[in-house]
PDB file of C-alpha atoms in Angstrom:
ATOM      1  CA  UNK F  27      -6.429 -12.965  49.147  1.00 59.00           C
ATOM      2  CA  UNK F  28      -6.654 -15.214  52.154  1.00 71.00           C
ATOM      3  CA  UNK F  29      -8.891 -13.976  54.892  1.00 86.00           C
ATOM      4  CA  UNK F  30     -10.844 -16.226  57.291  1.00 91.00           C
ATOM      5  CA  UNK F  31     -13.833 -13.885  57.015  1.00 95.00           C
ATOM      6  CA  UNK F  32     -13.918 -14.496  53.247  1.00 96.00           C
ATOM      7  CA  UNK F  33     -14.408 -18.218  53.722  1.00 95.00           C
ATOM      8  CA  UNK F  34     -17.167 -17.645  56.268  1.00 97.00           C
ATOM      9  CA  UNK F  35     -18.931 -15.285  53.849  1.00 98.00           C
ATOM     10  CA  UNK F  36     -18.629 -17.795  51.010  1.00 97.00           C
ATOM     11  CA  UNK F  37     -19.883 -20.627  53.224  1.00 97.00           C
ATOM     12  CA  UNK F  38     -22.915 -18.527  54.166  1.00 98.00           C
ATOM     13  CA  UNK F  39     -23.628 -17.755  50.505  1.00 98.00           C
ATOM     14  CA  UNK F  40     -23.116 -21.397  49.548  1.00 97.00           C
ATOM     15  CA  UNK F  41     -26.699 -22.037  50.692  1.00 94.00           C
ATOM     16  CA  UNK F  42     -27.951 -20.956  47.275  1.00 92.00           C
ATOM     17  CA  UNK F  43     -29.543 -17.796  48.650  1.00 94.00           C
ATOM     18  CA  UNK F  44     -29.009 -14.203  47.587  1.00 96.00           C
ATOM     19  CA  UNK F  45     -28.072 -12.337  50.755  1.00 98.00           C
ATOM     20  CA  UNK F  46     -27.195  -8.788  51.723  1.00 98.00           C
ATOM     21  CA  UNK F  47     -24.271  -7.695  53.901  1.00 98.00           C
ATOM     22  CA  UNK F  48     -26.465  -7.186  56.983  1.00 97.00           C
ATOM     23  CA  UNK F  49     -27.852 -10.725  56.874  1.00 98.00           C
ATOM     24  CA  UNK F  50     -24.410 -12.191  56.254  1.00 98.00           C
ATOM     25  CA  UNK F  51     -22.879 -10.152  59.090  1.00 98.00           C
ATOM     26  CA  UNK F  52     -25.482 -11.430  61.553  1.00 97.00           C
ATOM     27  CA  UNK F  53     -24.819 -15.029  60.500  1.00 96.00           C
ATOM     28  CA  UNK F  54     -21.032 -14.844  60.847  1.00 97.00           C
ATOM     29  CA  UNK F  55     -20.892 -12.415  63.807  1.00 96.00           C
ATOM     30  CA  UNK F  56     -18.868  -9.750  61.979  1.00 97.00           C
ATOM     31  CA  UNK F  57     -19.613  -6.057  61.599  1.00 97.00           C
ATOM     32  CA  UNK F  58     -21.620  -5.148  58.497  1.00 97.00           C
ATOM     33  CA  UNK F  59     -18.913  -2.729  57.279  1.00 98.00           C
ATOM     34  CA  UNK F  60     -16.304  -5.505  57.461  1.00 97.00           C
ATOM     35  CA  UNK F  61     -18.574  -7.843  55.509  1.00 98.00           C
ATOM     36  CA  UNK F  62     -19.301  -5.165  52.891  1.00 97.00           C
ATOM     37  CA  UNK F  63     -15.598  -4.516  52.350  1.00 97.00           C
ATOM     38  CA  UNK F  64     -14.819  -8.209  52.012  1.00 97.00           C
ATOM     39  CA  UNK F  65     -17.752  -8.698  49.619  1.00 98.00           C
ATOM     40  CA  UNK F  66     -16.247  -5.991  47.395  1.00 96.00           C
ATOM     41  CA  UNK F  67     -12.955  -7.907  47.335  1.00 95.00           C
ATOM     42  CA  UNK F  68     -14.694 -11.233  46.682  1.00 96.00           C
ATOM     43  CA  UNK F  69     -16.602  -9.568  43.840  1.00 97.00           C
ATOM     44  CA  UNK F  70     -13.348  -8.263  42.314  1.00 96.00           C
ATOM     45  CA  UNK F  71     -11.947 -11.795  42.364  1.00 96.00           C
ATOM     46  CA  UNK F  72     -15.080 -13.276  40.794  1.00 96.00           C
ATOM     47  CA  UNK F  73     -16.033 -15.374  43.822  1.00 97.00           C
ATOM     48  CA  UNK F  74     -19.388 -13.658  44.295  1.00 98.00           C
ATOM     49  CA  UNK F  75     -21.716 -11.759  41.998  1.00 97.00           C
ATOM     50  CA  UNK F  76     -24.404  -9.142  42.497  1.00 97.00           C
ATOM     51  CA  UNK F  77     -27.663 -10.372  40.974  1.00 96.00           C
ATOM     52  CA  UNK F  78     -29.253  -7.104  42.107  1.00 94.00           C
ATOM     53  CA  UNK F  79     -28.274  -4.024  44.070  1.00 94.00           C
ATOM     54  CA  UNK F  80     -27.361  -4.886  47.656  1.00 94.00           C
ATOM     55  CA  UNK F  81     -27.494  -8.667  47.258  1.00 98.00           C
ATOM     56  CA  UNK F  82     -24.770 -11.216  46.614  1.00 98.00           C
ATOM     57  CA  UNK F  83     -24.559 -14.850  45.607  1.00 98.00           C
ATOM     58  CA  UNK F  84     -21.655 -17.241  45.272  1.00 98.00           C
ATOM     59  CA  UNK F  85     -20.313 -17.996  41.784  1.00 97.00           C
ATOM     60  CA  UNK F  86     -19.097 -21.316  40.386  1.00 97.00           C
ATOM     61  CA  UNK F  87     -15.556 -20.051  40.974  1.00 96.00           C
ATOM     62  CA  UNK F  88     -16.469 -19.309  44.599  1.00 96.00           C
ATOM     63  CA  UNK F  89     -17.812 -22.835  45.024  1.00 97.00           C
ATOM     64  CA  UNK F  90     -14.614 -24.273  43.518  1.00 96.00           C
ATOM     65  CA  UNK F  91     -12.542 -22.159  45.909  1.00 94.00           C
ATOM     66  CA  UNK F  92     -14.547 -23.399  48.908  1.00 93.00           C
ATOM     67  CA  UNK F  93     -14.170 -27.004  47.739  1.00 94.00           C
ATOM     68  CA  UNK F  94     -10.385 -26.574  47.637  1.00 92.00           C
ATOM     69  CA  UNK F  95     -10.239 -26.999  43.866  1.00 94.00           C
ATOM     70  CA  UNK F  96      -8.646 -23.557  43.473  1.00 91.00           C
ATOM     71  CA  UNK F  97      -5.876 -22.105  45.637  1.00 87.00           C
ATOM     72  CA  UNK F  98      -6.081 -18.450  46.717  1.00 84.00           C
ATOM     73  CA  UNK F  99      -2.756 -17.819  44.971  1.00 85.00           C
ATOM     74  CA  UNK F 100      -4.331 -18.744  41.636  1.00 87.00           C
ATOM     75  CA  UNK F 101      -7.007 -16.058  41.882  1.00 89.00           C
ATOM     76  CA  UNK F 102      -6.588 -12.739  40.095  1.00 90.00           C
ATOM     77  CA  UNK F 103      -8.743  -9.624  40.501  1.00 88.00           C
ATOM     78  CA  UNK F 104     -10.718  -8.523  37.469  1.00 85.00           C
ATOM     79  CA  UNK F 105      -9.707  -5.404  35.586  1.00 69.00           C
ATOM     80  CA  UNK F 106     -13.236  -3.997  35.723  1.00 57.00           C
TER      81      UNK F 106
END
């Protein structure tokens, strides 16, 4: 799980805001469908969470990943 778009999504969410895919896509200049797909992957890996339908926020794990405290190779998708 190493994708440059993932880091841009996480950086955008690292503002402390809950954002939807459309808002994120406008901020990182990527198509909304691409952002939605990557958000699903980030959710599976526990880097983002969905506080409510259609909105995402970064998790503590996501912040640690951005800070370089966790390597992408150490991340495992959840079984859920």
